[in-house]
mmCIF file of C-alpha atoms in Angstrom:
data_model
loop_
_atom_site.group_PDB
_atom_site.id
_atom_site.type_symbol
_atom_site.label_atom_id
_atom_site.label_comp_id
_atom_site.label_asym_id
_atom_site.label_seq_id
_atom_site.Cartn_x
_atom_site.Cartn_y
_atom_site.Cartn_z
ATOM 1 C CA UNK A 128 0.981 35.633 1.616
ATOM 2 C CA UNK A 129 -1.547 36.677 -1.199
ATOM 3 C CA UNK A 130 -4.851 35.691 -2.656
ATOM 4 C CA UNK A 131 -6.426 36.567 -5.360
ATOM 5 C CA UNK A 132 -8.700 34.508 -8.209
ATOM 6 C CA UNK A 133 -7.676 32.429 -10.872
ATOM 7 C CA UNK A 134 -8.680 32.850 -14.668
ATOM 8 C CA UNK A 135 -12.428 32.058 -15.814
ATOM 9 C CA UNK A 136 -12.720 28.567 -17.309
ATOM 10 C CA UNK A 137 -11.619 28.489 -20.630
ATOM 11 C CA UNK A 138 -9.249 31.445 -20.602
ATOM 12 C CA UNK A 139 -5.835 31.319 -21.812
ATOM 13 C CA UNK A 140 -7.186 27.379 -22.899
ATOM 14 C CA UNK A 141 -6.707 26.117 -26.539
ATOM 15 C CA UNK A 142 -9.379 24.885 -28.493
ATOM 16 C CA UNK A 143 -10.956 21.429 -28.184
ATOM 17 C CA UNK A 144 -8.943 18.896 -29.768
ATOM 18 C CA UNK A 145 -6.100 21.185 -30.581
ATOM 19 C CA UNK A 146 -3.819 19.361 -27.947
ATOM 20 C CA UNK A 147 -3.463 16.414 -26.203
ATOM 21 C CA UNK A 148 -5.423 15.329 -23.160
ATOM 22 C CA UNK A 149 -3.188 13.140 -21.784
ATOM 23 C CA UNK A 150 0.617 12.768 -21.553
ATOM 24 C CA UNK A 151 2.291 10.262 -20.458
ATOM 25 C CA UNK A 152 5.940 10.101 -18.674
ATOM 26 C CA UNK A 153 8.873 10.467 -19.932
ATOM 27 C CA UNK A 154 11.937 7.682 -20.289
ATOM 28 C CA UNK A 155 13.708 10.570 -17.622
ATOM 29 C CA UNK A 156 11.373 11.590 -15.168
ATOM 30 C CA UNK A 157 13.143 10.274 -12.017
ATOM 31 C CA UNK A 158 16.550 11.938 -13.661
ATOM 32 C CA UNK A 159 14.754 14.986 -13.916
ATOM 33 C CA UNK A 160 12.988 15.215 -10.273
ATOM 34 C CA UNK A 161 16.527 13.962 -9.225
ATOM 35 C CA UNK A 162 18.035 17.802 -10.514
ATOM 36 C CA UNK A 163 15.653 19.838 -9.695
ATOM 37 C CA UNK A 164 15.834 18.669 -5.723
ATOM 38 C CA UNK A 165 19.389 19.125 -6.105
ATOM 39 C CA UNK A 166 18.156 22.522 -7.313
ATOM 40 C CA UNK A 167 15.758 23.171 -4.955
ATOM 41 C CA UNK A 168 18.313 21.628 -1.493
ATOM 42 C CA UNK A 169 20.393 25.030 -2.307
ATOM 43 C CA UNK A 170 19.644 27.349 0.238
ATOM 44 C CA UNK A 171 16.208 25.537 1.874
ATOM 45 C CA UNK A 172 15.523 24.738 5.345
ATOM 46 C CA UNK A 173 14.520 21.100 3.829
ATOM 47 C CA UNK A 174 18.156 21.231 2.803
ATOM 48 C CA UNK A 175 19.219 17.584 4.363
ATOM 49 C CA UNK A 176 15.966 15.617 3.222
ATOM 50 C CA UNK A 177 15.926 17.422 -0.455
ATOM 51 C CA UNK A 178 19.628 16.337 -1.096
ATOM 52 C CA UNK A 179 18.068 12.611 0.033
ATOM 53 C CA UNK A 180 15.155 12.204 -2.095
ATOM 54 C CA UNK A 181 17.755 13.742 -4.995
ATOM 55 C CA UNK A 182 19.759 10.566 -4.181
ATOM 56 C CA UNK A 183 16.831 8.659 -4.017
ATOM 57 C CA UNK A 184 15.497 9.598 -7.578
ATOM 58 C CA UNK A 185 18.764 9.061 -8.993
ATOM 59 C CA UNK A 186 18.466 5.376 -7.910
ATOM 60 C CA UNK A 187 14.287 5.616 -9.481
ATOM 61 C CA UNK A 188 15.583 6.406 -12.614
ATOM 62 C CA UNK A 189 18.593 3.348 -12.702
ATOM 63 C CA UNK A 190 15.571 1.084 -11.317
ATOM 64 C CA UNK A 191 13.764 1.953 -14.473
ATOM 65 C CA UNK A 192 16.426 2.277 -16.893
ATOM 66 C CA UNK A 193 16.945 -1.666 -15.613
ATOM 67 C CA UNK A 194 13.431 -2.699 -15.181
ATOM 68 C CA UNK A 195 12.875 -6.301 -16.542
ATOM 69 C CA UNK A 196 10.317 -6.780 -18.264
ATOM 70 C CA UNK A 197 6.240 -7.460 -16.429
ATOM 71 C CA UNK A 198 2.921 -8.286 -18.078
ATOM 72 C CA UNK A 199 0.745 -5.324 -19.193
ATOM 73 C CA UNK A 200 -2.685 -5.604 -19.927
ATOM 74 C CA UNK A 201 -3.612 -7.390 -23.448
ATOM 75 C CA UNK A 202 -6.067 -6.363 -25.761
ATOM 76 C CA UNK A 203 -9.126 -8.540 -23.661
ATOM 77 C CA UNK A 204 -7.683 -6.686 -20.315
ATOM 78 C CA UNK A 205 -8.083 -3.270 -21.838
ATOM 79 C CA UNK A 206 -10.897 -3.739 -23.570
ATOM 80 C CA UNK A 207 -12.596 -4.926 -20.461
ATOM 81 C CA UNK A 208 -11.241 -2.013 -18.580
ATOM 82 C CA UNK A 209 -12.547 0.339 -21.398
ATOM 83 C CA UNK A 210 -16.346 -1.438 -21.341
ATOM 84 C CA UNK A 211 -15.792 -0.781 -17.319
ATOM 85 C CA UNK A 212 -15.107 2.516 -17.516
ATOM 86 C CA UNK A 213 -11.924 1.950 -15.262
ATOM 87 C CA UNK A 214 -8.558 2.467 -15.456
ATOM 88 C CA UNK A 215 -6.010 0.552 -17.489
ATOM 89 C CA UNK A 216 -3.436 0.842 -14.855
ATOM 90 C CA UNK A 217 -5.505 0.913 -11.558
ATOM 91 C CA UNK A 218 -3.459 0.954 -8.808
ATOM 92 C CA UNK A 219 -6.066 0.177 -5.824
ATOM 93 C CA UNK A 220 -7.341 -3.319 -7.467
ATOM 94 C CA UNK A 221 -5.144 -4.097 -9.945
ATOM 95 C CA UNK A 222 -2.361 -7.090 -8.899
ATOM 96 C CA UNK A 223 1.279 -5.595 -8.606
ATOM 97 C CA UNK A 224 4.135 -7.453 -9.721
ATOM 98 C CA UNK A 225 6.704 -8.736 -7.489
ATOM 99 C CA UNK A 226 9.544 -7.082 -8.638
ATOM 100 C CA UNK A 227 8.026 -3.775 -6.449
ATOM 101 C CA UNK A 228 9.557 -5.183 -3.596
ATOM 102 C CA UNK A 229 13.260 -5.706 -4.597
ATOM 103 C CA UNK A 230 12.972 -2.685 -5.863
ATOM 104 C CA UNK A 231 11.892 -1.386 -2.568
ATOM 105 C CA UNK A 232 14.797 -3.229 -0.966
ATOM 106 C CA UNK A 233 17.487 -2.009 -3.749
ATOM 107 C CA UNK A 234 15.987 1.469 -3.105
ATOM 108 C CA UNK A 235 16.521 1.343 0.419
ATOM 109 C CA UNK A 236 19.840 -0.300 0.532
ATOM 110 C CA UNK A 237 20.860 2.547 -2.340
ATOM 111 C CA UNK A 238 19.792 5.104 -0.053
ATOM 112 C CA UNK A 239 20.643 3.601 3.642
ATOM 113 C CA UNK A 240 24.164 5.920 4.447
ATOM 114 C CA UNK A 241 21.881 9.176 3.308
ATOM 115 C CA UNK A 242 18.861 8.295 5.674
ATOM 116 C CA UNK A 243 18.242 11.115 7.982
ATOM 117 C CA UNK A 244 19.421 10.347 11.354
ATOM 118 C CA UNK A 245 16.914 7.995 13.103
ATOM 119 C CA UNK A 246 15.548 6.717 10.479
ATOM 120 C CA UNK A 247 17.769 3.886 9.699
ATOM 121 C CA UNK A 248 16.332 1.576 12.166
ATOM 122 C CA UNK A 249 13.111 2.368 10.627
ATOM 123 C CA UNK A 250 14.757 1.701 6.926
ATOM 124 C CA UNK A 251 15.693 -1.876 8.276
ATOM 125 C CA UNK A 252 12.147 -3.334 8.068
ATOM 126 C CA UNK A 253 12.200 -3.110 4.736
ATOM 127 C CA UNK A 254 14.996 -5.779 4.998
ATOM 128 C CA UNK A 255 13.519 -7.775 7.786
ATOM 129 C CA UNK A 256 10.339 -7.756 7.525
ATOM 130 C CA UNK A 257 7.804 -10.417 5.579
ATOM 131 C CA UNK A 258 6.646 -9.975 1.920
ATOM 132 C CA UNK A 259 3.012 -9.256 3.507
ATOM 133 C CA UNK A 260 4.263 -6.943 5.807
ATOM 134 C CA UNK A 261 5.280 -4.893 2.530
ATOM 135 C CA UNK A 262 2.329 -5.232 0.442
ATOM 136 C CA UNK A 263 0.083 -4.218 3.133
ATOM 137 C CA UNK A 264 2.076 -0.971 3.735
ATOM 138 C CA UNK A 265 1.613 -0.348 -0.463
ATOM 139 C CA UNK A 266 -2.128 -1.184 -0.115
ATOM 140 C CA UNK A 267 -2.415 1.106 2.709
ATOM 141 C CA UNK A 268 -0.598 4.040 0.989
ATOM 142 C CA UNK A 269 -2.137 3.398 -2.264
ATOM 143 C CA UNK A 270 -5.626 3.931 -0.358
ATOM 144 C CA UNK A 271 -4.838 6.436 1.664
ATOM 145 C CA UNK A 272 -5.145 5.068 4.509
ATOM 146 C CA UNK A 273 -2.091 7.247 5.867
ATOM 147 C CA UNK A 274 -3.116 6.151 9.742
ATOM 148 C CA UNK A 275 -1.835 2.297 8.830
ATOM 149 C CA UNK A 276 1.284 3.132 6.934
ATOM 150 C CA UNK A 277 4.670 3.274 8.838
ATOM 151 C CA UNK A 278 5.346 7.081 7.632
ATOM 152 C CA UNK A 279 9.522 6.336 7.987
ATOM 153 C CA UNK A 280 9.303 3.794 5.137
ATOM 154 C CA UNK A 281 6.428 5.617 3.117
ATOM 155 C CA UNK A 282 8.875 7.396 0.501
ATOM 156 C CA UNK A 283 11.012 4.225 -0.352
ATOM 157 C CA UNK A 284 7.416 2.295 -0.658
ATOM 158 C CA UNK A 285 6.150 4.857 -2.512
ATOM 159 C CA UNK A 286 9.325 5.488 -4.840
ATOM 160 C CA UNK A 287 9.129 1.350 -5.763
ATOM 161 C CA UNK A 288 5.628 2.280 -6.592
ATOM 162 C CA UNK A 289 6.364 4.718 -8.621
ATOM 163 C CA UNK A 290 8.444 2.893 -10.773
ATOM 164 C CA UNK A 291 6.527 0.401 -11.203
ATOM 165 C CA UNK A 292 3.716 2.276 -12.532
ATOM 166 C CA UNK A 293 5.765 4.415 -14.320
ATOM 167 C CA UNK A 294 7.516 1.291 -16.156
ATOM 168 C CA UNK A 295 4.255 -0.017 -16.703
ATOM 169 C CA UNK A 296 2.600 3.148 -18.136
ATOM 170 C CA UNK A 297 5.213 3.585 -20.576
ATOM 171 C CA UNK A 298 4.435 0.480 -22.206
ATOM 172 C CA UNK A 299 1.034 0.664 -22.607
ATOM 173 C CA UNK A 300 1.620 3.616 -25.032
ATOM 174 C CA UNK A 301 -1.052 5.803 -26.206
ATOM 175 C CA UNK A 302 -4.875 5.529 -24.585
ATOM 176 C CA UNK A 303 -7.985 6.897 -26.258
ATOM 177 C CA UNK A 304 -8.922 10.201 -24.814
ATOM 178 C CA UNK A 305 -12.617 9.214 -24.046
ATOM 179 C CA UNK A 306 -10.760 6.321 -21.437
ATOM 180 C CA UNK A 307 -10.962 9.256 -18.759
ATOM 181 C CA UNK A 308 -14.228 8.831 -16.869
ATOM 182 C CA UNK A 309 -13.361 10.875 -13.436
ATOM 183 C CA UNK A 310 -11.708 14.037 -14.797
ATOM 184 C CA UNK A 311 -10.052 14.311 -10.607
ATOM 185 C CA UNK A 312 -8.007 10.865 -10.773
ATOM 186 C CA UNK A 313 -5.563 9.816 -13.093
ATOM 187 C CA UNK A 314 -7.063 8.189 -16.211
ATOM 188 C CA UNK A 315 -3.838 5.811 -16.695
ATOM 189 C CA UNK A 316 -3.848 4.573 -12.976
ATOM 190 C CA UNK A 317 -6.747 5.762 -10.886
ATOM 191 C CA UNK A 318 -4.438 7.910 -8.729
ATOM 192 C CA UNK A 319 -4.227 11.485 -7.742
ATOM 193 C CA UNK A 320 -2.652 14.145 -8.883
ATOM 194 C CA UNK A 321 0.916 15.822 -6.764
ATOM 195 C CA UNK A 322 0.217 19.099 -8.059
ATOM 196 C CA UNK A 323 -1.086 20.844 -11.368
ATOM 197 C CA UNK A 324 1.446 22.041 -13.657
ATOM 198 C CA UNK A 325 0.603 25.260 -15.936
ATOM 199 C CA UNK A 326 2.925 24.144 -19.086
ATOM 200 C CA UNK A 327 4.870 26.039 -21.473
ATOM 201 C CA UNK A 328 6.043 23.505 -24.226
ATOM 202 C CA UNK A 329 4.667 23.813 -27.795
ATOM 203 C CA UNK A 330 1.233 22.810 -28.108
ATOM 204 C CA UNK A 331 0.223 22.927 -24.810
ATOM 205 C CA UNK A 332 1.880 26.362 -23.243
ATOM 206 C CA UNK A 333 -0.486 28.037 -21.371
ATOM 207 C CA UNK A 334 -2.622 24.797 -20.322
ATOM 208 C CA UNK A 335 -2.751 23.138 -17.165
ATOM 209 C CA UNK A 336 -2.277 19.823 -16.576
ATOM 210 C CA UNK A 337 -2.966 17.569 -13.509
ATOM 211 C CA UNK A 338 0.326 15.405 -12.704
ATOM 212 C CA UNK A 339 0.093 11.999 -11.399
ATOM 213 C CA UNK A 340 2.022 11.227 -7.928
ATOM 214 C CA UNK A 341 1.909 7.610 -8.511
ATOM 215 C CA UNK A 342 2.540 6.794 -12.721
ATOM 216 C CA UNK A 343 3.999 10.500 -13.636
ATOM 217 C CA UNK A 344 0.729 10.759 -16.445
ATOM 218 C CA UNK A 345 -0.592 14.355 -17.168
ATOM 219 C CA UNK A 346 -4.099 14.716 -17.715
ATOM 220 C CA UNK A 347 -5.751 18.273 -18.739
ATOM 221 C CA UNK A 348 -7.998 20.306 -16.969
ATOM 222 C CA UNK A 349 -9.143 24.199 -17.693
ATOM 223 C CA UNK A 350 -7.818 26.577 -15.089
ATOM 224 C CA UNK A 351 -9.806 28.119 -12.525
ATOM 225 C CA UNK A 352 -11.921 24.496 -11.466
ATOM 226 C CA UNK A 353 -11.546 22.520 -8.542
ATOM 227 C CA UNK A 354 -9.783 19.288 -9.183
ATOM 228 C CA UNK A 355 -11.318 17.599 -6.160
ATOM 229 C CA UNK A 356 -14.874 18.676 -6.734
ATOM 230 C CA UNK A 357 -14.834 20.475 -10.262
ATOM 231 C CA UNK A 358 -16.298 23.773 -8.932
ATOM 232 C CA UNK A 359 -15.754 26.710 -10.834
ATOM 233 C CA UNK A 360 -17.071 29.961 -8.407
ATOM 234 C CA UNK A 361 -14.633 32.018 -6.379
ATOM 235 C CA UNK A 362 -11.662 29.553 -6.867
ATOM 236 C CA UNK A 363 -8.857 31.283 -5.302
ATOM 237 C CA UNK A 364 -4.993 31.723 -5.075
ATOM 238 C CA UNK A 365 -2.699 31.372 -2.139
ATOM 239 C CA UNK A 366 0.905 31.565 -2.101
ATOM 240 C CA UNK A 367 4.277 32.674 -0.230
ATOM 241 C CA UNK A 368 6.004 36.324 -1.118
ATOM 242 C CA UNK A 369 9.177 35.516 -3.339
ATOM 243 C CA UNK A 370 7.808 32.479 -4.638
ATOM 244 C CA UNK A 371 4.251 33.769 -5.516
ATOM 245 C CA UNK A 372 4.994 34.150 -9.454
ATOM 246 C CA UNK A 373 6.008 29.961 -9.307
ATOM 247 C CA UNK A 374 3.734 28.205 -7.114
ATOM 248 C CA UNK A 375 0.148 29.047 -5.566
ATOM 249 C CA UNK A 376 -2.675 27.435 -3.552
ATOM 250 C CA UNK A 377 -5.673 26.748 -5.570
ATOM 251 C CA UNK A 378 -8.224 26.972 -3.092
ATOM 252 C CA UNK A 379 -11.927 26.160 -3.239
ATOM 253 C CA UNK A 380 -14.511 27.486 -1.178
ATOM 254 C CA UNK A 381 -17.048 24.539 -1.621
ATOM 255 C CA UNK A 382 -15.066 21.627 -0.524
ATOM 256 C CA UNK A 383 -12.348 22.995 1.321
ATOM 257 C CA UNK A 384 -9.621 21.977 -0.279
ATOM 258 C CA UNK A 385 -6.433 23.240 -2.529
ATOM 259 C CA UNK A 386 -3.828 21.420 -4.901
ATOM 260 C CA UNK A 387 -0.844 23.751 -5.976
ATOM 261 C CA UNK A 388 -0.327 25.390 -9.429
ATOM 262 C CA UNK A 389 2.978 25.407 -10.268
ATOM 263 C CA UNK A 390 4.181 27.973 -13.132
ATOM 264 C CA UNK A 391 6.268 26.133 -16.034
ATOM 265 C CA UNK A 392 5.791 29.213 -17.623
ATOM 266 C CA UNK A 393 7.698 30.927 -15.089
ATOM 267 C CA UNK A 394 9.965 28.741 -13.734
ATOM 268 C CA UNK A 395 11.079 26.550 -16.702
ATOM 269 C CA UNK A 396 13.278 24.086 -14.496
ATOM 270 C CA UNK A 397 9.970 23.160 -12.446
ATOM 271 C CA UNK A 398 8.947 19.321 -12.019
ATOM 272 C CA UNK A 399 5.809 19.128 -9.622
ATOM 273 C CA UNK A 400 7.274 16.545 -7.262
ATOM 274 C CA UNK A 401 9.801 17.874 -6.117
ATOM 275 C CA UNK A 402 8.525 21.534 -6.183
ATOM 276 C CA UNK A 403 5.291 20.192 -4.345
ATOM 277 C CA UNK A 404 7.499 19.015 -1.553
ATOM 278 C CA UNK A 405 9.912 22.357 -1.542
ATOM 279 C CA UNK A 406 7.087 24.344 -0.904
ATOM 280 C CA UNK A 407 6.195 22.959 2.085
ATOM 281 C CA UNK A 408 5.291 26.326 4.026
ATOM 282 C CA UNK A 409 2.825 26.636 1.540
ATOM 283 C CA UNK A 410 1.099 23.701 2.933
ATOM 284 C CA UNK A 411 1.314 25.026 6.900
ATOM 285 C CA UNK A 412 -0.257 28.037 5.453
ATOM 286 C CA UNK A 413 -3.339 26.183 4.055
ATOM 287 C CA UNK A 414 -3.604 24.195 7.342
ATOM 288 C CA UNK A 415 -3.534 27.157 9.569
ATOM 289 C CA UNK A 416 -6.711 27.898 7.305
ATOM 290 C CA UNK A 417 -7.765 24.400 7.212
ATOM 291 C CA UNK A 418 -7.860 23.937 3.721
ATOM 292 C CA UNK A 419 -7.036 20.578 3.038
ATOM 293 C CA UNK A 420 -4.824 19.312 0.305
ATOM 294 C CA UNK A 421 -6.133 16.952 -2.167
ATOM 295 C CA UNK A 422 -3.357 15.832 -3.529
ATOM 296 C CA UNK A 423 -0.749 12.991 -2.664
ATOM 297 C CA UNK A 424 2.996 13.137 -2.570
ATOM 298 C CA UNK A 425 4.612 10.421 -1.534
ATOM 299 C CA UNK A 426 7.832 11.686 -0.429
ATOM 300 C CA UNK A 427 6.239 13.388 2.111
ATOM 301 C CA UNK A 428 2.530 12.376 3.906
ATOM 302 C CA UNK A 429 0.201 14.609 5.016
ATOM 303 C CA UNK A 430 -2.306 14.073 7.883
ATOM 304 C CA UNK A 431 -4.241 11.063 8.806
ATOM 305 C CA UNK A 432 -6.734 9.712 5.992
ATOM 306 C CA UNK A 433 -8.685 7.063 5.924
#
């Protein structure tokens, strides 16, 4: 373990306007989450469940290669939104489509022979069970309420989600910058962020970007603040020996809690989904100190929100 304290605000950070606030996902983010657990299975005590959700994000990325096409909002919607000062996208009042739910039943059948053992029983509901039964479950996660949610079916739930959003992002195309109104929260879809991703691509190396669990948006933020309450004194870094040069613990001593950094710079193959959920022990760590993480990944819930 180490610790030690992040950059001052504004250090290593490109001037105003030089770069771009927001990005939003690729056409191949599930392919590339897909390799890098494949990456990341090699070797890990996660081994079974990495090779899994690898399978699983193979079958994301065919969902939305094949996505028909849904209703985004029109000009009055956004507008609306914009006057609001909400999110195009938001995921915890907006109405979903549903097409979520095949997916979430092609997802699951895709998936059923690589379910960890005992957890195909659990798999079956999302056969069986009604169309409310389902949407609850997505409200639920979508709110964190993590206490309501059936925590077997969370990552197929949340993986139908995901594409959904993700679809949906992609054709709204580009948003004004000024549409971000709560720097912590995704300004495409309201959500949280997995992890924070230091990048090293072209006009943005060296910057750090927030990246959405739920839509796959990046949004920037300086180094060295808080992305749950924006503090900027005595931020701190955590992290595992072997891995500390790729992933820490940002840690903040105001609100107790800690999202991980994870080093494109330094790691080029990185994609903060799957190396969120890889570093796992990095999370025990922060709860033996009970730091809590402010972040969301869906392929893996932590504790009992409400």
């Amino acid at each position: 373990m180490i610790d030690s304290p992040l950059l001052q605000p504004g250090q290593l950070e490109a001037p105003a306007g030089d770069f771009p606030e927001l990005r939003l996902p690729s056409a191949t983010l599930f392919r590339k989450r897909s390799q890098r657990f494949y990456q990341l299975a090699e070797g890990h005590s996660l081994s079974d469940y990495l090779h899994f959700l690898a399978v699983l994000a193979e079958h994301q990325q065919r969902e939305l290669d094949n996505h028909p096409g849904i209703p985004v909002p029109d000009t009055t919607q956004l507008q609306g939104c914009r006057i609001g000062a909400k999110p195009p996208l938001d995921a915890t009042s907006q109405s979903r489509h549903p097409h979520w739910r095949q997916v979430a039943r092609n997802l699951a059948n895709a998936v059923f022979d690589k379910t960890p053992k005992g957890g195909q029983e659990e798999m079956a509901l999302l056969y069986d069970s009604e169309e409310k039964w389902l949407d609850v479950q997505a409200d639920n996660l979508l709110a964190r309420k993590f206490h309501r949610i059936n925590l077997a079916t969370a990552p197929i739930i949340g993986a139908a989600l995901q594409i959904q959003w993700t679809y949906l992002t992609r054709q709204l195309g580009a948003l004004p910058t000024a549409w971000q109104v709560q720097p912590t929260h995704c300004p495409v879809c309201g959500g949280h962020p997995v992890a924070s991703v230091i990048r090293k691509e072209g006009a943005v190396n060296g910057l750090r970007y927030l990246h959405c669990a739920l839509c796959g948006s990046e949004w920037h933020m300086v180094r060295s603040k808080c992305s749950n309450c924006m503090n900027t004194k005595d931020v701190t870094y955590y992290g595992i020996e072997g891995r500390k040069d790729i992933i820490n613990a940002e840690t903040c001593p105001v609100c107790l809690s800690y999202l991980k950094v994870i080093h494109q710079d330094r790691e080029p193959r990185i994609e903060p989904a799957a190396d969120d959920l890889a570093s796992f022990d990095l999370d025990l760590l922060m709860g033996e100190k009970n730091i809590a993480k402010n972040g969301i990944n869906f392929m893996m819930i932590q504790g009992q929100e409400e």
